[in-house]
Amino acid sequence: MGSGPPTYEPEPTALPPADPEDLAELVADTVLEGARCGSGTLRAVSVRGDSARYRGEPRRDSLLVARFGTGEQALVLVAMATGARATAGAHRAAAEVCQWIGRAVGRSHARLAEDIRAARRGDLKSGLHRLTDRSLGRLRASAVEQGVSPEEYAATLRCLLLPADPDCRTRVFFGVGAGGLFRLRDGVWQDIEPTAGDVTGEPVVGFGSPSGPPSPPAETPEGDRLTMDLGIPTPPSPYEPAPQPPREPFRFRASVARPGDTLLLCSGGLAEPLRGEPELSAHLTERWSGQEPPGLAAFLADTQVRVKGYADDRTAAAVWEA
C-alpha cells in the first residue's frame, strides 16, 4: 500500500549476529499469541520490521502476554515495549521493562482485578502510574550499572489489562511513549489514544455514572490507596531516592467495551501507518469487521500488510468483544 512498492523485500533476508556464549540474547523474528479473556478474544503479535530484517538487526520491540490468577478472578496483562532506535541494547531494554512491569502487575493482580471490577479508575490510574514509574526507573538504574547512557538504554512501555470475568467489559490501557490505541466500532476506526493526564472512557457504574454512587477519591488521607496496598515504599530508604519520573507523560484510559467492538493497542510501527495511510485502515476494517475474530495466522498476515515508507517493527494486540 502507499505511493509505490516498499523499498525492502517482503520476507526476512539477514539474521542478527549471534554470540555463541550468549545465545539467550537471540530475539525471534516473530512472536504470536492468542487467548480468550472473559468476553473477549485476544490476538497479539510482535514482528521484526522490514528495515531490521534487511540489515540483520534484532527486533527492538518486545511483547509479553501473561495470565495471573485463575478462573474469573484472573487478570491478563499485555505489555509491549520498543527500545531506543540505533542503540546496541535496544532489544534488551524493551524485554527488561516488559519483565519488570509483568512482575509488578502479577504480584498485585488480585487487587488490580478487584479495582477494575469496582470501576475505581482513580485508584487504578495512580497505582499503575507508580508501577510504570518504578519499572522505568529500574531501567535507568540498569543503564547506570552497565555504564551506558539512560537515553541509550531506554524503552517505551504500553500495556493492556483484561479481566477474565465475562461480566466485566472494562479494558484498562496505561503506559509511556509513542504508539496507538484504536477502537473499531460499527465499521469505523476511532483513535482513542489518551492525552497526558486524562482519565478517559465511558462512564461505568461506580465512577461518574448517573446511576452509580459518587466517584471514589483518587487518594486517601494516608496517600495512594492502591499503591499502599501494593506494598511499595516511597522512598525505600533515606539512602535510595525515589525514581525520577519518566521523561514522557503517563497515559491512562479505562473504558467499557460494547459487543462487537475491536480494541487495538500497538507500537509506533503499526500506529504510524494506520494513522498515515487511509488504505490500511480501510483494509483492516474489512478484515476485522466480521462476527468471528481472525485466527492466529490470519492476524499475523493482517498486521504485516506493508505500506511504503513504514519499515519499523510492528507489535499489536487486539481484542474482539463477543
GROMACS .gro file of N, CA, C and O in nm, residues 24-124:
model
  404
   24ALA      N    1   2.112  -1.687   2.467
   24ALA     CA    2   1.987  -1.639   2.526
   24ALA      C    3   1.953  -1.498   2.479
   24ALA      O    4   1.839  -1.453   2.492
   25GLU      N    5   2.052  -1.428   2.424
   25GLU     CA    6   2.030  -1.292   2.375
   25GLU      C    7   1.956  -1.288   2.242
   25GLU      O    8   1.909  -1.182   2.201
   26LEU      N    9   1.945  -1.401   2.174
   26LEU     CA   10   1.880  -1.403   2.045
   26LEU      C   11   1.731  -1.369   2.059
   26LEU      O   12   1.665  -1.413   2.154
   27VAL      N   13   1.680  -1.290   1.965
   27VAL     CA   14   1.541  -1.248   1.967
   27VAL      C   15   1.473  -1.304   1.843
   27VAL      O   16   1.520  -1.285   1.731
   28ALA      N   17   1.361  -1.373   1.861
   28ALA     CA   18   1.289  -1.430   1.748
   28ALA      C   19   1.239  -1.322   1.655
   28ALA      O   20   1.203  -1.212   1.698
   29ASP      N   21   1.234  -1.354   1.526
   29ASP     CA   22   1.182  -1.258   1.427
   29ASP      C   23   1.036  -1.224   1.456
   29ASP      O   24   0.995  -1.108   1.444
   30THR      N   25   0.958  -1.323   1.498
   30THR     CA   26   0.814  -1.306   1.517
   30THR      C   27   0.767  -1.380   1.641
   30THR      O   28   0.810  -1.493   1.667
   31VAL      N   29   0.680  -1.315   1.718
   31VAL     CA   30   0.615  -1.377   1.833
   31VAL      C   31   0.465  -1.362   1.816
   31VAL      O   32   0.416  -1.254   1.782
   32LEU      N   33   0.390  -1.471   1.838
   32LEU     CA   34   0.247  -1.471   1.815
   32LEU      C   35   0.177  -1.534   1.934
   32LEU      O   36   0.218  -1.639   1.984
   33GLU      N   37   0.070  -1.468   1.983
   33GLU     CA   38  -0.004  -1.517   2.099
   33GLU      C   39  -0.154  -1.505   2.074
   33GLU      O   40  -0.199  -1.423   1.994
   34GLY      N   41  -0.231  -1.586   2.147
   34GLY     CA   42  -0.375  -1.577   2.138
   34GLY      C   43  -0.441  -1.641   2.259
   34GLY      O   44  -0.383  -1.730   2.322
   35ALA      N   45  -0.561  -1.595   2.294
   35ALA     CA   46  -0.633  -1.649   2.409
   35ALA      C   47  -0.774  -1.594   2.409
   35ALA      O   48  -0.806  -1.498   2.338
   36ARG      N   49  -0.859  -1.654   2.493
   36ARG     CA   50  -0.988  -1.597   2.525
   36ARG      C   51  -0.980  -1.536   2.664
   36ARG      O   52  -0.932  -1.601   2.757
   37CYS      N   53  -1.028  -1.412   2.677
   37CYS     CA   54  -1.021  -1.339   2.804
   37CYS      C   55  -1.161  -1.288   2.837
   37CYS      O   56  -1.204  -1.187   2.779
   38GLY      N   57  -1.230  -1.356   2.926
   38GLY     CA   58  -1.363  -1.313   2.962
   38GLY      C   59  -1.454  -1.310   2.841
   38GLY      O   60  -1.473  -1.412   2.773
   39SER      N   61  -1.509  -1.193   2.809
   39SER     CA   62  -1.599  -1.180   2.696
   39SER      C   63  -1.526  -1.151   2.566
   39SER      O   64  -1.589  -1.133   2.461
   40GLY      N   65  -1.393  -1.145   2.569
   40GLY     CA   66  -1.316  -1.108   2.451
   40GLY      C   67  -1.223  -1.218   2.404
   40GLY      O   68  -1.191  -1.313   2.476
   41THR      N   69  -1.179  -1.204   2.279
   41THR     CA   70  -1.079  -1.292   2.220
   41THR      C   71  -0.957  -1.208   2.188
   41THR      O   72  -0.967  -1.106   2.118
   42LEU      N   73  -0.841  -1.251   2.237
   42LEU     CA   74  -0.717  -1.176   2.222
   42LEU      C   75  -0.630  -1.235   2.113
   42LEU      O   76  -0.613  -1.357   2.104
   43ARG      N   77  -0.574  -1.147   2.032
   43ARG     CA   78  -0.468  -1.182   1.938
   43ARG      C   79  -0.354  -1.082   1.959
   43ARG      O   80  -0.378  -0.962   1.971
   44ALA      N   81  -0.232  -1.131   1.964
   44ALA     CA   82  -0.116  -1.043   1.986
   44ALA      C   83   0.001  -1.091   1.902
   44ALA      O   84   0.022  -1.211   1.885
   45VAL      N   85   0.079  -0.995   1.850
   45VAL     CA   86   0.192  -1.029   1.764
   45VAL      C   87   0.300  -0.923   1.779
   45VAL      O   88   0.272  -0.806   1.806
   46SER      N   89   0.424  -0.965   1.761
   46SER     CA   90   0.537  -0.873   1.750
   46SER      C   91   0.625  -0.924   1.637
   46SER      O   92   0.670  -1.039   1.638
   47VAL      N   93   0.649  -0.838   1.537
   47VAL     CA   94   0.719  -0.878   1.414
   47VAL      C   95   0.833  -0.782   1.387
   47VAL      O   96   0.817  -0.660   1.397
   48ARG      N   97   0.948  -0.836   1.349
   48ARG     CA   98   1.063  -0.754   1.310
   48ARG      C   99   1.029  -0.676   1.184
   48ARG      O  100   0.971  -0.729   1.089
   49GLY      N  101   1.064  -0.549   1.182
   49GLY     CA  102   1.032  -0.464   1.069
   49GLY      C  103   1.116  -0.494   0.946
   49GLY      O  104   1.221  -0.558   0.954
   50ASP      N  105   1.070  -0.447   0.832
   50ASP     CA  106   1.140  -0.470   0.705
   50ASP      C  107   1.283  -0.418   0.709
   50ASP      O  108   1.375  -0.481   0.655
   51SER      N  109   1.304  -0.303   0.772
   51SER     CA  110   1.438  -0.245   0.778
   51SER      C  111   1.532  -0.334   0.859
   51SER      O  112   1.644  -0.363   0.817
   52ALA      N  113   1.487  -0.380   0.977
   52ALA     CA  114   1.570  -0.467   1.060
   52ALA      C  115   1.595  -0.601   0.993
   52ALA      O  116   1.704  -0.658   1.004
   53ARG      N  117   1.495  -0.652   0.922
   53ARG     CA  118   1.513  -0.779   0.851
   53ARG      C  119   1.619  -0.766   0.742
   53ARG      O  120   1.695  -0.859   0.717
   54TYR      N  121   1.624  -0.652   0.677
   54TYR     CA  122   1.722  -0.630   0.571
   54TYR      C  123   1.862  -0.609   0.627
   54TYR      O  124   1.961  -0.661   0.572
   55ARG      N  125   1.873  -0.536   0.736
   55ARG     CA  126   2.003  -0.501   0.793
   55ARG      C  127   2.059  -0.607   0.889
   55ARG      O  128   2.171  -0.594   0.937
   56GLY      N  129   1.981  -0.710   0.918
   56GLY     CA  130   2.027  -0.811   1.012
   56GLY      C  131   2.032  -0.762   1.155
   56GLY      O  132   2.121  -0.800   1.233
   57GLU      N  133   1.936  -0.678   1.193
   57GLU     CA  134   1.929  -0.625   1.329
   57GLU      C  135   1.818  -0.697   1.406
   57GLU      O  136   1.720  -0.741   1.347
   58PRO      N  137   1.834  -0.711   1.538
   58PRO     CA  138   1.730  -0.777   1.616
   58PRO      C  139   1.605  -0.691   1.628
   58PRO      O  140   1.610  -0.569   1.611
   59ARG      N  141   1.496  -0.754   1.655
   59ARG     CA  142   1.370  -0.683   1.677
   59ARG      C  143   1.382  -0.598   1.804
   59ARG      O  144   1.413  -0.649   1.911
   60ARG      N  145   1.353  -0.467   1.790
   60ARG     CA  146   1.360  -0.376   1.905
   60ARG      C  147   1.233  -0.381   1.990
   60ARG      O  148   1.233  -0.337   2.104
   61ASP      N  149   1.126  -0.429   1.933
   61ASP     CA  150   1.000  -0.442   2.007
   61ASP      C  151   1.003  -0.570   2.091
   61ASP      O  152   1.060  -0.671   2.050
   62SER      N  153   0.939  -0.563   2.206
   62SER     CA  154   0.922  -0.680   2.291
   62SER      C  155   0.775  -0.694   2.328
   62SER      O  156   0.704  -0.593   2.343
   63LEU      N  157   0.728  -0.817   2.342
   63LEU     CA  158   0.589  -0.845   2.374
   63LEU      C  159   0.582  -0.945   2.488
   63LEU      O  160   0.650  -1.047   2.486
   64LEU      N  161   0.500  -0.915   2.587
   64LEU     CA  162   0.474  -1.006   2.699
   64LEU      C  163   0.323  -1.021   2.715
   64LEU      O  164   0.251  -0.921   2.727
   65VAL      N  165   0.274  -1.145   2.711
   65VAL     CA  166   0.134  -1.174   2.738
   65VAL      C  167   0.131  -1.275   2.852
   65VAL      O  168   0.191  -1.383   2.841
   66ALA      N  169   0.064  -1.240   2.962
   66ALA     CA  170   0.067  -1.327   3.080
   66ALA      C  171  -0.068  -1.325   3.152
   66ALA      O  172  -0.131  -1.219   3.161
   67ARG      N  173  -0.110  -1.442   3.200
   67ARG     CA  174  -0.231  -1.452   3.282
   67ARG      C  175  -0.190  -1.475   3.427
   67ARG      O  176  -0.113  -1.566   3.458
   68PHE      N  177  -0.245  -1.393   3.515
   68PHE     CA  178  -0.218  -1.406   3.658
   68PHE      C  179  -0.347  -1.443   3.729
   68PHE      O  180  -0.451  -1.379   3.709
   69GLY      N  181  -0.344  -1.547   3.811
   69GLY     CA  182  -0.462  -1.593   3.880
   69GLY      C  183  -0.537  -1.698   3.801
   69GLY      O  184  -0.496  -1.737   3.691
   70THR      N  185  -0.650  -1.744   3.857
   70THR     CA  186  -0.727  -1.850   3.795
   70THR      C  187  -0.875  -1.812   3.790
   70THR      O  188  -0.921  -1.725   3.863
   71GLY      N  189  -0.947  -1.881   3.702
   71GLY     CA  190  -1.091  -1.862   3.693
   71GLY      C  191  -1.129  -1.719   3.657
   71GLY      O  192  -1.054  -1.648   3.589
   72GLU      N  193  -1.245  -1.679   3.704
   72GLU     CA  194  -1.295  -1.546   3.672
   72GLU      C  195  -1.224  -1.435   3.748
   72GLU      O  196  -1.247  -1.317   3.721
   73GLN      N  197  -1.139  -1.472   3.845
   73GLN     CA  198  -1.062  -1.373   3.919
   73GLN      C  199  -0.930  -1.341   3.850
   73GLN      O  200  -0.855  -1.254   3.896
   74ALA      N  201  -0.899  -1.408   3.741
   74ALA     CA  202  -0.771  -1.390   3.674
   74ALA      C  203  -0.765  -1.255   3.603
   74ALA      O  204  -0.867  -1.192   3.574
   75LEU      N  205  -0.642  -1.215   3.575
   75LEU     CA  206  -0.617  -1.090   3.504
   75LEU      C  207  -0.511  -1.116   3.398
   75LEU      O  208  -0.407  -1.177   3.426
   76VAL      N  209  -0.537  -1.072   3.275
   76VAL     CA  210  -0.442  -1.088   3.165
   76VAL      C  211  -0.372  -0.955   3.140
   76VAL      O  212  -0.438  -0.850   3.129
   77LEU      N  213  -0.241  -0.960   3.135
   77LEU     CA  214  -0.160  -0.843   3.102
   77LEU      C  215  -0.100  -0.859   2.963
   77LEU      O  216  -0.041  -0.964   2.933
   78VAL      N  217  -0.114  -0.757   2.881
   78VAL     CA  218  -0.040  -0.747   2.755
   78VAL      C  219   0.052  -0.628   2.769
   78VAL      O  220   0.007  -0.515   2.790
   79ALA      N  221   0.183  -0.652   2.762
   79ALA     CA  222   0.282  -0.543   2.772
   79ALA      C  223   0.367  -0.544   2.646
   79ALA      O  224   0.413  -0.650   2.602
   80MET      N  225   0.386  -0.425   2.589
   80MET     CA  226   0.473  -0.413   2.471
   80MET      C  227   0.565  -0.294   2.491
   80MET      O  228   0.527  -0.193   2.550
   81ALA      N  229   0.688  -0.311   2.447
   81ALA     CA  230   0.788  -0.205   2.463
   81ALA      C  231   0.871  -0.196   2.337
   81ALA      O  232   0.890  -0.295   2.266
   82THR      N  233   0.925  -0.075   2.312
   82THR     CA  234   1.012  -0.051   2.197
   82THR      C  235   1.140   0.014   2.247
   82THR      O  236   1.135   0.119   2.311
   83GLY      N  237   1.255  -0.048   2.221
   83GLY     CA  238   1.383   0.007   2.262
   83GLY      C  239   1.424   0.125   2.177
   83GLY      O  240   1.373   0.145   2.065
   84ALA      N  241   1.515   0.205   2.231
   84ALA     CA  242   1.560   0.327   2.161
   84ALA      C  243   1.625   0.292   2.028
   84ALA      O  244   1.699   0.194   2.015
   85ARG      N  245   1.598   0.374   1.928
   85ARG     CA  246   1.649   0.350   1.794
   85ARG      C  247   1.802   0.365   1.788
   85ARG      O  248   1.860   0.448   1.857
   86ALA      N  249   1.866   0.280   1.707
   86ALA     CA  250   2.010   0.288   1.679
   86ALA      C  251   2.096   0.273   1.804
   86ALA      O  252   2.200   0.337   1.818
   87THR      N  253   2.053   0.187   1.897
   87THR     CA  254   2.134   0.156   2.015
   87THR      C  255   2.152   0.005   2.024
   87THR      O  256   2.062  -0.072   1.990
   88ALA      N  257   2.270  -0.037   2.073
   88ALA     CA  258   2.304  -0.179   2.072
   88ALA      C  259   2.214  -0.262   2.163
   88ALA      O  260   2.183  -0.377   2.133
   89GLY      N  261   2.170  -0.207   2.275
   89GLY     CA  262   2.093  -0.286   2.372
   89GLY      C  263   1.944  -0.260   2.366
   89GLY      O  264   1.873  -0.287   2.464
   90ALA      N  265   1.894  -0.211   2.254
   90ALA     CA  266   1.753  -0.173   2.245
   90ALA      C  267   1.661  -0.291   2.275
   90ALA      O  268   1.562  -0.277   2.348
   91HIS      N  269   1.693  -0.408   2.220
   91HIS     CA  270   1.606  -0.524   2.242
   91HIS      C  271   1.609  -0.571   2.387
   91HIS      O  272   1.508  -0.615   2.441
   92ARG      N  273   1.726  -0.557   2.453
   92ARG     CA  274   1.735  -0.596   2.594
   92ARG      C  275   1.655  -0.502   2.682
   92ARG      O  276   1.587  -0.544   2.776
   93ALA      N  277   1.664  -0.372   2.656
   93ALA     CA  278   1.590  -0.274   2.735
   93ALA      C  279   1.440  -0.298   2.723
   93ALA      O  280   1.367  -0.293   2.823
   94ALA      N  281   1.392  -0.324   2.603
   94ALA     CA  282   1.249  -0.349   2.584
   94ALA      C  283   1.205  -0.474   2.658
   94ALA      O  284   1.099  -0.475   2.723
   95ALA      N  285   1.285  -0.580   2.650
   95ALA     CA  286   1.249  -0.705   2.720
   95ALA      C  287   1.250  -0.685   2.871
   95ALA      O  288   1.163  -0.736   2.943
   96GLU      N  289   1.350  -0.611   2.922
   96GLU     CA  290   1.360  -0.591   3.067
   96GLU      C  291   1.241  -0.516   3.121
   96GLU      O  292   1.184  -0.553   3.224
   97VAL      N  293   1.200  -0.408   3.056
   97VAL     CA  294   1.091  -0.329   3.110
   97VAL      C  295   0.960  -0.407   3.104
   97VAL      O  296   0.875  -0.394   3.193
   98CYS      N  297   0.941  -0.493   3.003
   98CYS     CA  298   0.823  -0.579   3.000
   98CYS      C  299   0.825  -0.677   3.116
   98CYS      O  300   0.720  -0.703   3.179
   99GLN      N  301   0.940  -0.734   3.145
   99GLN     CA  302   0.950  -0.828   3.257
   99GLN      C  303   0.921  -0.759   3.390
   99GLN      O  304   0.852  -0.813   3.476
  100TRP      N  305   0.973  -0.638   3.408
  100TRP     CA  306   0.955  -0.568   3.536
  100TRP      C  307   0.809  -0.529   3.557
  100TRP      O  308   0.756  -0.545   3.666
  101ILE      N  309   0.744  -0.476   3.455
  101ILE     CA  310   0.603  -0.441   3.473
  101ILE      C  311   0.520  -0.568   3.489
  101ILE      O  312   0.420  -0.569   3.564
  102GLY      N  313   0.561  -0.676   3.425
  102GLY     CA  314   0.490  -0.803   3.442
  102GLY      C  315   0.498  -0.854   3.584
  102GLY      O  316   0.398  -0.899   3.641
  103ARG      N  317   0.616  -0.847   3.646
  103ARG     CA  318   0.629  -0.890   3.785
  103ARG      C  319   0.544  -0.803   3.877
  103ARG      O  320   0.477  -0.854   3.968
  104ALA      N  321   0.546  -0.672   3.855
  104ALA     CA  322   0.471  -0.581   3.941
  104ALA      C  323   0.321  -0.607   3.931
  104ALA      O  324   0.251  -0.613   4.033
  105VAL      N  325   0.270  -0.622   3.809
  105VAL     CA  326   0.128  -0.648   3.792
  105VAL      C  327   0.092  -0.786   3.847
  105VAL      O  328  -0.011  -0.803   3.913
  106GLY      N  329   0.178  -0.884   3.823
  106GLY     CA  330   0.150  -1.019   3.871
  106GLY      C  331   0.139  -1.027   4.022
  106GLY      O  332   0.052  -1.095   4.076
  107ARG      N  333   0.226  -0.955   4.092
  107ARG     CA  334   0.222  -0.957   4.238
  107ARG      C  335   0.097  -0.889   4.293
  107ARG      O  336   0.057  -0.915   4.406
  108SER      N  337   0.037  -0.802   4.214
  108SER     CA  338  -0.077  -0.722   4.261
  108SER      C  339  -0.204  -0.751   4.183
  108SER      O  340  -0.299  -0.674   4.189
  109HIS      N  341  -0.208  -0.863   4.112
  109HIS     CA  342  -0.318  -0.886   4.019
  109HIS      C  343  -0.453  -0.895   4.089
  109HIS      O  344  -0.555  -0.851   4.034
  110ALA      N  345  -0.458  -0.951   4.210
  110ALA     CA  346  -0.587  -0.966   4.277
  110ALA      C  347  -0.650  -0.830   4.306
  110ALA      O  348  -0.769  -0.808   4.281
  111ARG      N  349  -0.568  -0.737   4.360
  111ARG     CA  350  -0.622  -0.604   4.389
  111ARG      C  351  -0.654  -0.528   4.261
  111ARG      O  352  -0.755  -0.457   4.252
  112LEU      N  353  -0.569  -0.541   4.160
  112LEU     CA  354  -0.595  -0.473   4.034
  112LEU      C  355  -0.726  -0.522   3.971
  112LEU      O  356  -0.806  -0.441   3.924
  113ALA      N  357  -0.748  -0.653   3.971
  113ALA     CA  358  -0.871  -0.708   3.915
  113ALA      C  359  -0.992  -0.659   3.993
  113ALA      O  360  -1.098  -0.627   3.936
  114GLU      N  361  -0.979  -0.651   4.125
  114GLU     CA  362  -1.088  -0.600   4.207
  114GLU      C  363  -1.118  -0.455   4.175
  114GLU      O  364  -1.235  -0.414   4.164
  115ASP      N  365  -1.014  -0.373   4.159
  115ASP     CA  366  -1.033  -0.232   4.127
  115ASP      C  367  -1.097  -0.214   3.990
  115ASP      O  368  -1.177  -0.122   3.969
  116ILE      N  369  -1.061  -0.301   3.894
  116ILE     CA  370  -1.121  -0.292   3.761
  116ILE      C  371  -1.270  -0.326   3.769
  116ILE      O  372  -1.355  -0.254   3.715
  117ARG      N  373  -1.304  -0.433   3.840
  117ARG     CA  374  -1.445  -0.472   3.851
  117ARG      C  375  -1.526  -0.365   3.925
  117ARG      O  376  -1.643  -0.343   3.893
  118ALA      N  377  -1.465  -0.301   4.024
  118ALA     CA  378  -1.535  -0.199   4.103
  118ALA      C  379  -1.528  -0.060   4.039
  118ALA      O  380  -1.582   0.036   4.094
  119ALA      N  381  -1.461  -0.050   3.924
  119ALA     CA  382  -1.451   0.078   3.850
  119ALA      C  383  -1.383   0.186   3.931
  119ALA      O  384  -1.422   0.303   3.925
  120ARG      N  385  -1.279   0.152   4.005
  120ARG     CA  386  -1.203   0.251   4.082
  120ARG      C  387  -1.094   0.310   3.992
  120ARG      O  388  -0.975   0.283   4.008
  121ARG      N  389  -1.134   0.393   3.897
  121ARG     CA  390  -1.038   0.442   3.798
  121ARG      C  391  -0.932   0.532   3.860
  121ARG      O  392  -0.818   0.532   3.818
  122GLY      N  393  -0.971   0.613   3.958
  122GLY     CA  394  -0.871   0.699   4.022
  122GLY      C  395  -0.762   0.618   4.088
  122GLY      O  396  -0.644   0.648   4.077
  123ASP      N  397  -0.801   0.512   4.160
  123ASP     CA  398  -0.704   0.425   4.223
  123ASP      C  399  -0.617   0.354   4.120
  123ASP      O  400  -0.496   0.341   4.136
  124LEU      N  401  -0.682   0.306   4.015
  124LEU     CA  402  -0.607   0.236   3.910
  124LEU      C  403  -0.504   0.328   3.846
  124LEU      O  404  -0.388   0.290   3.827
   0.00000   0.00000   0.00000
